PDB file of C-alpha atoms and ligand atoms in Angstrom:
ATOM      1  CA  UNK B   1      60.464 164.490 165.390  1.00  0.00           C
ATOM      2  CA  UNK B   2      63.181 166.355 167.313  1.00  0.00           C
ATOM      3  CA  UNK B   3      64.215 164.331 170.367  1.00  0.00           C
ATOM      4  CA  UNK B   4      65.152 166.410 173.394  1.00  0.00           C
ATOM      5  CA  UNK B   5      66.918 165.755 176.694  1.00  0.00           C
ATOM      6  CA  UNK B   6      66.270 168.407 179.369  1.00  0.00           C
ATOM      7  CA  UNK B   7      68.655 168.997 182.290  1.00  0.00           C
ATOM      8  CA  UNK B   8      67.374 170.640 185.476  1.00  0.00           C
ATOM      9  CA  UNK B   9      68.580 171.345 189.017  1.00  0.00           C
ATOM     10  CA  UNK B  10      65.464 172.681 190.755  1.00  0.00           C
ATOM     11  CA  UNK B  11      61.697 172.951 190.629  1.00  0.00           C
ATOM     12  CA  UNK B  12      61.427 172.365 186.890  1.00  0.00           C
ATOM     13  CA  UNK B  13      58.613 174.746 185.952  1.00  0.00           C
ATOM     14  CA  UNK B  14      60.224 175.303 182.541  1.00  0.00           C
ATOM     15  CA  UNK B  15      60.550 171.537 182.139  1.00  0.00           C
ATOM     16  CA  UNK B  16      56.872 171.093 183.004  1.00  0.00           C
ATOM     17  CA  UNK B  17      55.829 173.678 180.418  1.00  0.00           C
ATOM     18  CA  UNK B  18      57.880 171.858 177.784  1.00  0.00           C
ATOM     19  CA  UNK B  19      56.431 168.487 178.793  1.00  0.00           C
ATOM     20  CA  UNK B  20      52.904 169.875 178.420  1.00  0.00           C
ATOM     21  CA  UNK B  21      53.634 171.552 175.076  1.00  0.00           C
ATOM     22  CA  UNK B  22      55.370 168.537 173.555  1.00  0.00           C
ATOM     23  CA  UNK B  23      52.477 166.239 174.417  1.00  0.00           C
ATOM     24  CA  UNK B  24      50.864 167.537 171.241  1.00  0.00           C
ATOM     25  CA  UNK B  25      52.299 165.389 168.407  1.00  0.00           C
ATOM     26  CA  UNK B  26      52.028 168.389 166.062  1.00  0.00           C
ATOM     27  CA  UNK B  27      54.591 170.266 168.171  1.00  0.00           C
ATOM     28  CA  UNK B  28      57.446 168.466 166.403  1.00  0.00           C
ATOM     29  CA  UNK B  29      59.603 167.682 169.458  1.00  0.00           C
ATOM     30  CA  UNK B  30      59.513 165.007 172.128  1.00  0.00           C
ATOM     31  CA  UNK B  31      61.271 164.951 175.506  1.00  0.00           C
ATOM     32  CA  UNK B  32      63.005 161.575 175.675  1.00  0.00           C
ATOM     33  CA  UNK B  33      64.718 161.959 179.074  1.00  0.00           C
ATOM     34  CA  UNK B  34      65.328 164.408 181.922  1.00  0.00           C
ATOM     35  CA  UNK B  35      68.599 164.561 183.830  1.00  0.00           C
ATOM     36  CA  UNK B  36      69.790 166.362 186.937  1.00  0.00           C
ATOM     37  CA  UNK B  37      72.856 166.916 189.093  1.00  0.00           C
ATOM     38  CA  UNK B  38      70.768 166.233 192.234  1.00  0.00           C
ATOM     39  CA  UNK B  39      67.511 164.637 193.400  1.00  0.00           C
ATOM     40  CA  UNK B  40      65.668 167.741 192.139  1.00  0.00           C
ATOM     41  CA  UNK B  41      61.967 168.258 192.874  1.00  0.00           C
ATOM     42  CA  UNK B  42      61.397 168.858 189.169  1.00  0.00           C
ATOM     43  CA  UNK B  43      62.188 165.247 188.294  1.00  0.00           C
ATOM     44  CA  UNK B  44      58.670 164.450 189.523  1.00  0.00           C
ATOM     45  CA  UNK B  45      57.253 166.252 186.460  1.00  0.00           C
ATOM     46  CA  UNK B  46      59.107 163.855 184.167  1.00  0.00           C
ATOM     47  CA  UNK B  47      57.895 160.871 186.161  1.00  0.00           C
ATOM     48  CA  UNK B  48      54.287 162.103 185.856  1.00  0.00           C
ATOM     49  CA  UNK B  49      54.695 162.204 182.091  1.00  0.00           C
ATOM     50  CA  UNK B  50      56.337 158.766 181.980  1.00  0.00           C
ATOM     51  CA  UNK B  51      59.664 160.240 180.815  1.00  0.00           C
ATOM     52  CA  UNK B  52      62.833 158.473 182.053  1.00  0.00           C
ATOM     53  CA  UNK B  53      65.127 160.367 184.434  1.00  0.00           C
ATOM     54  CA  UNK B  54      68.747 160.140 185.538  1.00  0.00           C
ATOM     55  CA  UNK B  55      70.808 161.836 188.246  1.00  0.00           C
ATOM     56  CA  UNK B  56      74.581 162.263 188.032  1.00  0.00           C
ATOM     57  CA  UNK B  57      75.868 164.093 191.077  1.00  0.00           C
ATOM     58  CA  UNK B  58      79.303 165.743 190.835  1.00  0.00           C
ATOM     59  CA  UNK B  59      80.058 164.795 194.453  1.00  0.00           C
ATOM     60  CA  UNK B  60      80.841 161.219 193.419  1.00  0.00           C
ATOM     61  CA  UNK B  61      83.651 162.232 190.979  1.00  0.00           C
ATOM     62  CA  UNK B  62      87.265 163.388 191.332  1.00  0.00           C
ATOM     63  CA  UNK B  63      87.057 165.976 188.572  1.00  0.00           C
ATOM     64  CA  UNK B  64      84.390 168.008 186.787  1.00  0.00           C
ATOM     65  CA  UNK B  65      85.509 166.416 183.512  1.00  0.00           C
ATOM     66  CA  UNK B  66      84.892 162.887 184.828  1.00  0.00           C
ATOM     67  CA  UNK B  67      81.480 163.940 186.139  1.00  0.00           C
ATOM     68  CA  UNK B  68      80.609 165.547 182.824  1.00  0.00           C
ATOM     69  CA  UNK B  69      81.685 162.459 180.867  1.00  0.00           C
ATOM     70  CA  UNK B  70      79.261 160.284 182.833  1.00  0.00           C
ATOM     71  CA  UNK B  71      76.515 162.901 182.464  1.00  0.00           C
ATOM     72  CA  UNK B  72      77.209 162.925 178.723  1.00  0.00           C
ATOM     73  CA  UNK B  73      77.062 159.112 178.519  1.00  0.00           C
ATOM     74  CA  UNK B  74      73.637 159.201 180.201  1.00  0.00           C
ATOM     75  CA  UNK B  75      72.455 161.816 177.719  1.00  0.00           C
ATOM     76  CA  UNK B  76      73.887 160.009 174.680  1.00  0.00           C
ATOM     77  CA  UNK B  77      72.079 156.820 175.686  1.00  0.00           C
ATOM     78  CA  UNK B  78      68.888 158.617 174.539  1.00  0.00           C
ATOM     79  CA  UNK B  79      70.470 159.877 171.284  1.00  0.00           C
ATOM     80  CA  UNK B  80      68.897 163.360 171.504  1.00  0.00           C
ATOM     81  CA  UNK B  81      68.958 165.910 168.694  1.00  0.00           C
ATOM     82  CA  UNK B  82      68.915 168.737 171.261  1.00  0.00           C
ATOM     83  CA  UNK B  83      69.850 169.186 174.937  1.00  0.00           C
ATOM     84  CA  UNK B  84      68.073 171.974 176.853  1.00  0.00           C
ATOM     85  CA  UNK B  85      69.474 173.388 180.099  1.00  0.00           C
ATOM     86  CA  UNK B  86      66.319 174.547 181.922  1.00  0.00           C
ATOM     87  CA  UNK B  87      67.496 175.735 185.307  1.00  0.00           C
ATOM     88  CA  UNK B  88      70.599 173.509 185.329  1.00  0.00           C
ATOM     89  CA  UNK B  89      72.843 175.281 187.830  1.00  0.00           C
ATOM     90  CA  UNK B  90      76.267 173.679 187.186  1.00  0.00           C
ATOM     91  CA  UNK B  91      78.910 175.037 184.866  1.00  0.00           C
ATOM     92  CA  UNK B  92      79.685 172.437 182.227  1.00  0.00           C
ATOM     93  CA  UNK B  93      83.310 171.802 181.212  1.00  0.00           C
ATOM     94  CA  UNK B  94      84.633 172.130 177.681  1.00  0.00           C
ATOM     95  CA  UNK B  95      84.618 168.396 176.937  1.00  0.00           C
ATOM     96  CA  UNK B  96      80.849 168.298 177.541  1.00  0.00           C
ATOM     97  CA  UNK B  97      80.089 171.466 175.599  1.00  0.00           C
ATOM     98  CA  UNK B  98      82.166 170.508 172.563  1.00  0.00           C
ATOM     99  CA  UNK B  99      80.589 167.039 172.414  1.00  0.00           C
ATOM    100  CA  UNK B 100      77.077 168.517 172.077  1.00  0.00           C
ATOM    101  CA  UNK B 101      77.671 171.902 170.447  1.00  0.00           C
ATOM    102  CA  UNK B 102      75.753 173.534 168.808  1.00  0.00           C
ATOM    103  CA  UNK B 103      72.796 171.383 169.860  1.00  0.00           C
ATOM    104  CA  UNK B 104      72.990 172.543 173.478  1.00  0.00           C
ATOM    105  CA  UNK B 105      70.906 175.539 174.587  1.00  0.00           C
ATOM    106  CA  UNK B 106      70.344 177.311 177.894  1.00  0.00           C
ATOM    107  CA  UNK B 107      67.655 179.571 179.268  1.00  0.00           C
ATOM    108  CA  UNK B 108      68.840 182.357 181.555  1.00  0.00           C
ATOM    109  CA  UNK B 109      66.775 184.864 183.598  1.00  0.00           C
ATOM    110  CA  UNK B 110      68.284 188.151 182.404  1.00  0.00           C
ATOM    111  CA  UNK B 111      68.853 190.136 179.248  1.00  0.00           C
ATOM    112  CA  UNK B 112      72.367 188.847 178.545  1.00  0.00           C
ATOM    113  CA  UNK B 113      75.082 190.039 178.393  1.00  0.00           C
ATOM    114  CA  UNK B 114      73.741 191.769 181.529  1.00  0.00           C
ATOM    115  CA  UNK B 115      73.799 189.692 184.698  1.00  0.00           C
ATOM    116  CA  UNK B 116      75.317 186.324 183.761  1.00  0.00           C
ATOM    117  CA  UNK B 117      75.837 183.669 186.433  1.00  0.00           C
ATOM    118  CA  UNK B 118      73.840 181.925 189.117  1.00  0.00           C
ATOM    119  CA  UNK B 119      72.159 185.004 190.703  1.00  0.00           C
ATOM    120  CA  UNK B 120      70.919 186.923 187.694  1.00  0.00           C
ATOM    121  CA  UNK B 121      67.662 188.134 189.241  1.00  0.00           C
ATOM    122  CA  UNK B 122      69.280 189.209 192.504  1.00  0.00           C
ATOM    123  CA  UNK B 123      72.057 190.973 190.587  1.00  0.00           C
ATOM    124  CA  UNK B 124      69.577 192.857 188.373  1.00  0.00           C
ATOM    125  CA  UNK B 125      67.707 194.127 191.460  1.00  0.00           C
ATOM    126  CA  UNK B 126      70.952 195.073 193.219  1.00  0.00           C
ATOM    127  CA  UNK B 127      72.055 197.058 190.160  1.00  0.00           C
ATOM    128  CA  UNK B 128      68.752 198.975 190.099  1.00  0.00           C
ATOM    129  CA  UNK B 129      67.839 197.683 186.627  1.00  0.00           C
ATOM    130  CA  UNK B 130      64.429 198.903 185.454  1.00  0.00           C
ATOM    131  CA  UNK B 131      64.080 196.151 182.887  1.00  0.00           C
ATOM    132  CA  UNK B 132      65.257 192.562 182.976  1.00  0.00           C
ATOM    133  CA  UNK B 133      64.037 189.479 181.144  1.00  0.00           C
ATOM    134  CA  UNK B 134      65.144 186.196 179.680  1.00  0.00           C
ATOM    135  CA  UNK B 135      67.697 185.066 177.131  1.00  0.00           C
ATOM    136  CA  UNK B 136      67.829 181.708 175.376  1.00  0.00           C
ATOM    137  CA  UNK B 137      71.249 181.027 173.913  1.00  0.00           C
ATOM    138  CA  UNK B 138      73.510 178.402 172.447  1.00  0.00           C
ATOM    139  CA  UNK B 139      75.919 177.167 175.125  1.00  0.00           C
ATOM    140  CA  UNK B 140      79.604 177.766 174.562  1.00  0.00           C
ATOM    141  CA  UNK B 141      82.512 177.275 176.949  1.00  0.00           C
ATOM    142  CA  UNK B 142      81.954 180.557 178.791  1.00  0.00           C
ATOM    143  CA  UNK B 143      79.372 181.283 181.486  1.00  0.00           C
ATOM    144  CA  UNK B 144      76.204 182.487 179.701  1.00  0.00           C
ATOM    145  CA  UNK B 145      78.269 183.849 176.802  1.00  0.00           C
ATOM    146  CA  UNK B 146      77.028 181.829 173.804  1.00  0.00           C
ATOM    147  CA  UNK B 147      75.177 183.225 170.763  1.00  0.00           C
ATOM    148  CA  UNK B 148      71.682 184.490 171.532  1.00  0.00           C
ATOM    149  CA  UNK B 149      68.665 182.735 170.018  1.00  0.00           C
ATOM    150  CA  UNK B 150      65.821 184.743 171.580  1.00  0.00           C
ATOM    151  CA  UNK B 151      65.238 187.396 174.229  1.00  0.00           C
ATOM    152  CA  UNK B 152      62.192 188.905 175.922  1.00  0.00           C
ATOM    153  CA  UNK B 153      62.084 191.750 178.411  1.00  0.00           C
ATOM    154  CA  UNK B 154      60.204 191.982 181.710  1.00  0.00           C
ATOM    155  CA  UNK B 155      59.813 195.267 183.629  1.00  0.00           C
ATOM    156  CA  UNK B 156      61.211 195.474 187.153  1.00  0.00           C
ATOM    157  CA  UNK B 157      58.554 196.873 189.522  1.00  0.00           C
ATOM    158  CA  UNK B 158      59.326 199.194 192.421  1.00  0.00           C
ATOM    159  CA  UNK B 159      58.611 196.731 195.216  1.00  0.00           C
ATOM    160  CA  UNK B 160      59.891 193.593 193.520  1.00  0.00           C
ATOM    161  CA  UNK B 161      61.527 190.956 195.705  1.00  0.00           C
ATOM    162  CA  UNK B 162      63.898 188.509 194.018  1.00  0.00           C
ATOM    163  CA  UNK B 163      61.111 185.915 194.172  1.00  0.00           C
ATOM    164  CA  UNK B 164      58.479 188.234 192.641  1.00  0.00           C
ATOM    165  CA  UNK B 165      60.669 189.300 189.757  1.00  0.00           C
ATOM    166  CA  UNK B 166      61.902 185.775 189.061  1.00  0.00           C
ATOM    167  CA  UNK B 167      58.340 184.421 189.007  1.00  0.00           C
ATOM    168  CA  UNK B 168      57.282 187.135 186.508  1.00  0.00           C
ATOM    169  CA  UNK B 169      60.341 186.393 184.383  1.00  0.00           C
ATOM    170  CA  UNK B 170      59.511 182.683 184.449  1.00  0.00           C
ATOM    171  CA  UNK B 171      56.029 183.300 183.030  1.00  0.00           C
ATOM    172  CA  UNK B 172      57.638 184.903 179.963  1.00  0.00           C
ATOM    173  CA  UNK B 173      60.543 182.430 179.965  1.00  0.00           C
ATOM    174  CA  UNK B 174      58.316 179.364 179.702  1.00  0.00           C
ATOM    175  CA  UNK B 175      56.553 180.765 176.631  1.00  0.00           C
ATOM    176  CA  UNK B 176      59.824 181.798 174.986  1.00  0.00           C
ATOM    177  CA  UNK B 177      61.415 178.394 175.650  1.00  0.00           C
ATOM    178  CA  UNK B 178      58.423 176.555 174.186  1.00  0.00           C
ATOM    179  CA  UNK B 179      58.440 178.791 171.098  1.00  0.00           C
ATOM    180  CA  UNK B 180      62.207 178.370 170.660  1.00  0.00           C
ATOM    181  CA  UNK B 181      62.167 174.567 170.883  1.00  0.00           C
ATOM    182  CA  UNK B 182      59.229 174.527 168.478  1.00  0.00           C
ATOM    183  CA  UNK B 183      61.123 176.722 166.008  1.00  0.00           C
ATOM    184  CA  UNK B 184      64.199 174.477 166.256  1.00  0.00           C
ATOM    185  CA  UNK B 185      62.013 171.403 165.673  1.00  0.00           C
ATOM    186  CA  UNK B 186      60.371 173.049 162.672  1.00  0.00           C
ATOM    187  CA  UNK B 187      63.732 174.245 161.278  1.00  0.00           C
ATOM    188  CA  UNK B 188      62.857 177.925 161.617  1.00  0.00           C
ATOM    189  CA  UNK B 189      65.922 178.240 163.829  1.00  0.00           C
ATOM    190  CA  UNK B 190      69.145 176.611 162.561  1.00  0.00           C
ATOM    191  CA  UNK B 191      71.551 176.258 165.489  1.00  0.00           C
ATOM    192  CA  UNK B 192      74.749 175.583 163.476  1.00  0.00           C
ATOM    193  CA  UNK B 193      74.450 178.914 161.651  1.00  0.00           C
ATOM    194  CA  UNK B 194      73.887 180.795 164.924  1.00  0.00           C
ATOM    195  CA  UNK B 195      76.889 179.156 166.563  1.00  0.00           C
ATOM    196  CA  UNK B 196      79.339 180.148 163.798  1.00  0.00           C
TER     197      UNK B 196
HETATM  198  C1  GAR R 201      64.923 179.614 185.375  1.00  0.00           C
HETATM  199  O1  GAR R 201      64.501 180.928 185.553  1.00  0.00           O
HETATM  200  C2  GAR R 201      66.238 179.578 184.628  1.00  0.00           C
HETATM  201  O2  GAR R 201      66.386 180.607 183.696  1.00  0.00           O
HETATM  202  C3  GAR R 201      67.235 179.734 185.748  1.00  0.00           C
HETATM  203  O3  GAR R 201      66.730 178.901 186.743  1.00  0.00           O
HETATM  204  C4  GAR R 201      65.297 178.953 186.707  1.00  0.00           C
HETATM  205  C5  GAR R 201      64.765 177.552 186.830  1.00  0.00           C
HETATM  206  O4  GAR R 201      63.390 177.587 187.073  1.00  0.00           O
HETATM  207  N1  GAR R 201      68.547 179.374 185.326  1.00  0.00           N
HETATM  208  C6  GAR R 201      69.634 180.020 185.704  1.00  0.00           C
HETATM  209  O5  GAR R 201      69.641 180.925 186.507  1.00  0.00           O
HETATM  210  C7  GAR R 201      70.924 179.529 185.048  1.00  0.00           C
HETATM  211  N2  GAR R 201      71.979 180.460 185.252  1.00  0.00           N
HETATM  212  P1  GAR R 201      62.509 176.257 186.996  1.00  0.00           P
HETATM  213  O6  GAR R 201      63.280 175.175 187.777  1.00  0.00           O
HETATM  214  O7  GAR R 201      61.229 176.615 187.658  1.00  0.00           O
HETATM  215  O8  GAR R 201      62.350 175.900 185.554  1.00  0.00           O
END
């Protein structure tokens, strides 16, 4: 059974989808803890499923590296095989990434390499993109630059607001994230060979 820690910053709809999918013992993965950089609303999903949570806020630390070391210690306490960033909105420093690589993946709401960063949906609309989507990738030390694992496209509609488009992307994103974690658990995806 693949043990997974999920990190979130917000509402946690991707987390919830993973919690529901992994309830089935045949799925092959189990969420052992959920962490956040703030008292995120999405932590309530973990509590409903009886999954332990932790919050490590960067505001209490002098440097990003010190914050990330404490975040990492909280994660390592659960000895996960995989860490999933599901709407985790902080950039992680190199010491954190290299400690977990390649077993650290992120889901991002655009077709990378287009529109990296914290405002991918807004940026896609501002650029007049006709298609956007979701990318799941291995995390490296850049911002949304790591090797791609899976992508799915979502059309941009004429009257889309940022909210509308993001919600439609999230419908596809949740399915792609579930399928990706399942494929990692069942060894159909081998992260070390992707990360080379
Ligand atoms: C997701 O769409 C995720 O891709 C995005 O935040 C959303 C979280 O939604 N992440 C990023 O933009 C990272 N750059 P959720 O809290 O409902 O799962």
